[in-house]
Short mmCIF file of C-alpha atoms and ligand atoms in Angstrom, two decimals:
data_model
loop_
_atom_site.label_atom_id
_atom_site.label_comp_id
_atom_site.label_asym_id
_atom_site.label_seq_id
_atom_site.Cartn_x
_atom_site.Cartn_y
_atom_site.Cartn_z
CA UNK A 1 -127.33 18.86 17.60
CA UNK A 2 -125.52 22.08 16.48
CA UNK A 3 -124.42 22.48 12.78
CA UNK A 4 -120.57 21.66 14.02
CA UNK A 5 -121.51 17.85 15.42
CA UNK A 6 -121.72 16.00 12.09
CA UNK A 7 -118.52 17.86 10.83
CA UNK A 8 -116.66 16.76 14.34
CA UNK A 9 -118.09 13.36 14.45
CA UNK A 10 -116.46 13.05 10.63
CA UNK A 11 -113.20 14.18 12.25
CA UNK A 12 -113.04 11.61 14.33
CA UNK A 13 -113.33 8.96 11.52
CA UNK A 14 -110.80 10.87 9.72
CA UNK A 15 -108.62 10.18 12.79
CA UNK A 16 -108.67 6.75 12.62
CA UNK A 17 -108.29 6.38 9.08
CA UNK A 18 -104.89 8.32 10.08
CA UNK A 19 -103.82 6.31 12.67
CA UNK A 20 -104.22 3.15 10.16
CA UNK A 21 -102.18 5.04 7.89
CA UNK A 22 -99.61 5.63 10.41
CA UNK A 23 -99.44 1.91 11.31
CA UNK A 24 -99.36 0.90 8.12
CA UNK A 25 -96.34 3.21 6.98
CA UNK A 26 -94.18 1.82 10.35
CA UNK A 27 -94.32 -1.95 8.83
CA UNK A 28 -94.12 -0.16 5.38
CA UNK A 29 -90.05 1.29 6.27
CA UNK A 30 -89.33 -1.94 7.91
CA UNK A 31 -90.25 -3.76 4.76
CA UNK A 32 -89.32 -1.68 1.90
CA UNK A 33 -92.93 -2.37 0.07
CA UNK A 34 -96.87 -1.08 0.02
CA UNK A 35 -99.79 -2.73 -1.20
CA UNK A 36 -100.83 -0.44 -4.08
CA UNK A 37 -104.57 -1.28 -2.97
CA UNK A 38 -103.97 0.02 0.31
CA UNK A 39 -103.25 2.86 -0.75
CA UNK A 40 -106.19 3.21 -3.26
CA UNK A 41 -108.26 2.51 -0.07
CA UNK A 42 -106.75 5.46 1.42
CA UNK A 43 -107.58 7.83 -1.88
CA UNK A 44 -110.81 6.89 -1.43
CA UNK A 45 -111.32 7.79 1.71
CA UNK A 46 -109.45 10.79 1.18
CA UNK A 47 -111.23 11.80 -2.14
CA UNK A 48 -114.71 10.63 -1.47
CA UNK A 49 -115.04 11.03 2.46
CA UNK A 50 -112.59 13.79 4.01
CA UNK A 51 -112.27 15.80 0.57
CA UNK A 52 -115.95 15.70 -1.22
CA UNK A 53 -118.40 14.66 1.87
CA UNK A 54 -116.54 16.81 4.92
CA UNK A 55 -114.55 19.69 3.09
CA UNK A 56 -117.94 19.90 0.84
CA UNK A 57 -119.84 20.65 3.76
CA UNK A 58 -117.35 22.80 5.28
CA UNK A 59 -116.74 24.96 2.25
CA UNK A 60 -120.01 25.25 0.04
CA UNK A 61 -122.03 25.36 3.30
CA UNK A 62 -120.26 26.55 6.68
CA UNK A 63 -117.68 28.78 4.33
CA UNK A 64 -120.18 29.99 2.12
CA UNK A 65 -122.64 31.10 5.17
CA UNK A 66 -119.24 32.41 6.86
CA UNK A 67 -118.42 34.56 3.86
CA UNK A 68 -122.19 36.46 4.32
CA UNK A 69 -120.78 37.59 7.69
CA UNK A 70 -119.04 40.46 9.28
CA UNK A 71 -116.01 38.15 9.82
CA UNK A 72 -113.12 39.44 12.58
CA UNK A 73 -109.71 39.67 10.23
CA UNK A 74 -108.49 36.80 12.48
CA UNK A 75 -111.35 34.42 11.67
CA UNK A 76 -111.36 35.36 8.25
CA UNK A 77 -107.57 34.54 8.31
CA UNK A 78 -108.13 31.45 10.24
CA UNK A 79 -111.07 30.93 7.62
CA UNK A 80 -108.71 31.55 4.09
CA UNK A 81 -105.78 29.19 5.52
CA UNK A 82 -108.20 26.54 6.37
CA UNK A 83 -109.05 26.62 2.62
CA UNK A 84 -105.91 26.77 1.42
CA UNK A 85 -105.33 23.74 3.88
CA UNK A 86 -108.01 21.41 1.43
CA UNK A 87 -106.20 22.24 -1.72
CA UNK A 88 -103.00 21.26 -0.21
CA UNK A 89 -104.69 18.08 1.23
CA UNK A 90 -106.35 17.26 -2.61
CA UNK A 91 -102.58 18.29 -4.15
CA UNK A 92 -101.01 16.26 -2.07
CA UNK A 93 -103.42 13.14 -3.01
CA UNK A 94 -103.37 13.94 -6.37
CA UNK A 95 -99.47 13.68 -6.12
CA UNK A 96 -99.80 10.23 -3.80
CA UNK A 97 -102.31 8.64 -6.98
CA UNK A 98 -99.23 9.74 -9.45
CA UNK A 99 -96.70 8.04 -7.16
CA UNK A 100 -98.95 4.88 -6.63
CA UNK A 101 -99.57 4.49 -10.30
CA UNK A 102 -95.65 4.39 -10.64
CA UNK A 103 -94.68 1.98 -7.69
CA UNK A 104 -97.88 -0.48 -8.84
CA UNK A 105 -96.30 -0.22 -12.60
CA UNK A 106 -92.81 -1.52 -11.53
CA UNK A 107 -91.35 1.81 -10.73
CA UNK A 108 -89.62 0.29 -7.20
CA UNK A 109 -88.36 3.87 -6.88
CA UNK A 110 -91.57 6.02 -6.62
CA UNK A 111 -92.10 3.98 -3.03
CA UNK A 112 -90.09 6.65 -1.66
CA UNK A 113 -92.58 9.20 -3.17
CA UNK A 114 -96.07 7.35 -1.41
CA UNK A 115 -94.38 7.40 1.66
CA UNK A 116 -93.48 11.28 1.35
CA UNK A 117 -97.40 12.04 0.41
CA UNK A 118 -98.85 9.61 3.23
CA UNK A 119 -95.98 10.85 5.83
CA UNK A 120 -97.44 14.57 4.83
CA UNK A 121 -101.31 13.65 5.12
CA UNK A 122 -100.70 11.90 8.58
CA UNK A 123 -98.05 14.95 9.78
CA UNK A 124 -101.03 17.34 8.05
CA UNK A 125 -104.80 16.54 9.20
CA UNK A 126 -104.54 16.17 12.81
CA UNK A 127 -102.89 19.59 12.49
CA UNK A 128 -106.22 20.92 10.70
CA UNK A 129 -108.63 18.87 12.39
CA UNK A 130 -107.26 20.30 15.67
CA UNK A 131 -107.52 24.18 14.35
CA UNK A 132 -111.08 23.44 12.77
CA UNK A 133 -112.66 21.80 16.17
CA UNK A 134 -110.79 23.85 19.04
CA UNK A 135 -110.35 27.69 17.29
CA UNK A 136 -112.45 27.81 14.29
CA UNK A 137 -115.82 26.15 14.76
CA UNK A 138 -116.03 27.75 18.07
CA UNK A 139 -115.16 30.94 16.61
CA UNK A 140 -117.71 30.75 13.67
CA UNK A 141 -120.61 29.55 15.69
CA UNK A 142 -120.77 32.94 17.25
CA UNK A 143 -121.40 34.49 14.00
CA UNK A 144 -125.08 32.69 13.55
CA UNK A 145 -128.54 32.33 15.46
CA UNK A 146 -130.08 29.28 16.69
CA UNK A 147 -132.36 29.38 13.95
CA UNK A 148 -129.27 30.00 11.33
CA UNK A 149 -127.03 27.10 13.16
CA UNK A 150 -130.30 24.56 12.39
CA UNK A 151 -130.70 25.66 8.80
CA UNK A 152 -127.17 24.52 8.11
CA UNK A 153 -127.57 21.30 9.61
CA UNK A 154 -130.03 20.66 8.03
CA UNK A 155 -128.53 21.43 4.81
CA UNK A 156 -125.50 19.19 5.69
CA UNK A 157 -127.99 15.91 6.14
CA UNK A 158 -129.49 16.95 2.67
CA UNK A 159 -125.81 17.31 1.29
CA UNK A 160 -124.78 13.30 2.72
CA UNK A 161 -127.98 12.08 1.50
CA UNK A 162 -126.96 12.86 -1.55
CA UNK A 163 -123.50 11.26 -1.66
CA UNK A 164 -123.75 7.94 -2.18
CA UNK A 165 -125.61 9.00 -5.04
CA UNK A 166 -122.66 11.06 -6.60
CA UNK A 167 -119.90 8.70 -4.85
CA UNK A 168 -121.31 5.77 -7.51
CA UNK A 169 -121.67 7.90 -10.26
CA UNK A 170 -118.05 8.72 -10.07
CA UNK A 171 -117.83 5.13 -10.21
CA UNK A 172 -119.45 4.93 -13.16
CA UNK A 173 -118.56 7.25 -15.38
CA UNK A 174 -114.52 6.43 -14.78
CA UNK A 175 -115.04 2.73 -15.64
CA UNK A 176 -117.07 4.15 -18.98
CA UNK A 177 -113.96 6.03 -19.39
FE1 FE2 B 201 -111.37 21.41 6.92
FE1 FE2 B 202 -112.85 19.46 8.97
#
């Protein structure tokens, strides 16, 4: 497998989790109300899986390989807005966890406000996931041997392994808070 296959296979997941969301936010207008756990599912997810397991890899691995390259101006463009692109995705969950917090504490009116931030993630990732998997990942494989391409798969299995391990010891330490 090249290093791009677990990072597209997590796309895919990242997919579905957006089409849920999408479902969920057409019976969500018609009703006027959200489940406050559903959407601390969807943090989760967000936080745990597309933010700290996939962006990880892409940026302290793929990125940080990248950025030892002779990158084209375009890729390194391409490369800059996809980064900017994951601190837009965490502000805008950051903002959705505010919102939630508000609607689940009576605050009827901050609905309006979790549909905004889950309207923007669905309108957002396919957009990114699309840029990533048909310009960018093509574009940076060129930039690295066989041998290189291996190396950072193998460092991405190394980097899941050890997320379940992290993943509960976020767990921990906020219910110690
Ligand atoms: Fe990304
Ligand atoms: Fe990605």
């Amino acid at each position: 497998m090249q290093a791009r296959g677990p990072l597209m296979i997590e796309h895919r997941l990242i997919e579905r989790m957006i089409s849920v969301i999408q479902d969920m936010l057409a019976r969500v207008e018609k009703v006027q109300s959200i489940d406050p756990l559903f959407v601390d599912k969807v943090v989760d997810f967000i936080r745990i899986y597309a933010d700290l397991t996939h962006h990880g890899k892409e940026e302290d691995i793929l990125f940080r390989d990248l950025n030892g390259k002779d990158l084209s101006d375009e890729d390194r463009r391409v490369m800059n807005e996809l980064v900017e692109e994951h601190v837009f995705g965490r502000k805008t969950t950051k903002a959705l966890v505010e919102a939630n917090t508000r609607y689940r504490n009576g605050g009827a009116s901050a609905l309006g406000e979790v549909i905004g931030c889950l309207r923007t993630l669905v309108d957002f990732y396919p957009k990114h996931i699309k840029k990533e998997d048909k310009i960018f990942f093509p574009a940076a494989r060129a930039y690295f041997s066989e041998a290189e391409d291996q190396a950072m798969l193998a460092e991405f299995w190394e980097f899941d392994r050890k997320m379940i391990h992290e993943k509960y010891s976020l767990v921990v330490s906020s219910l110690e808070r």
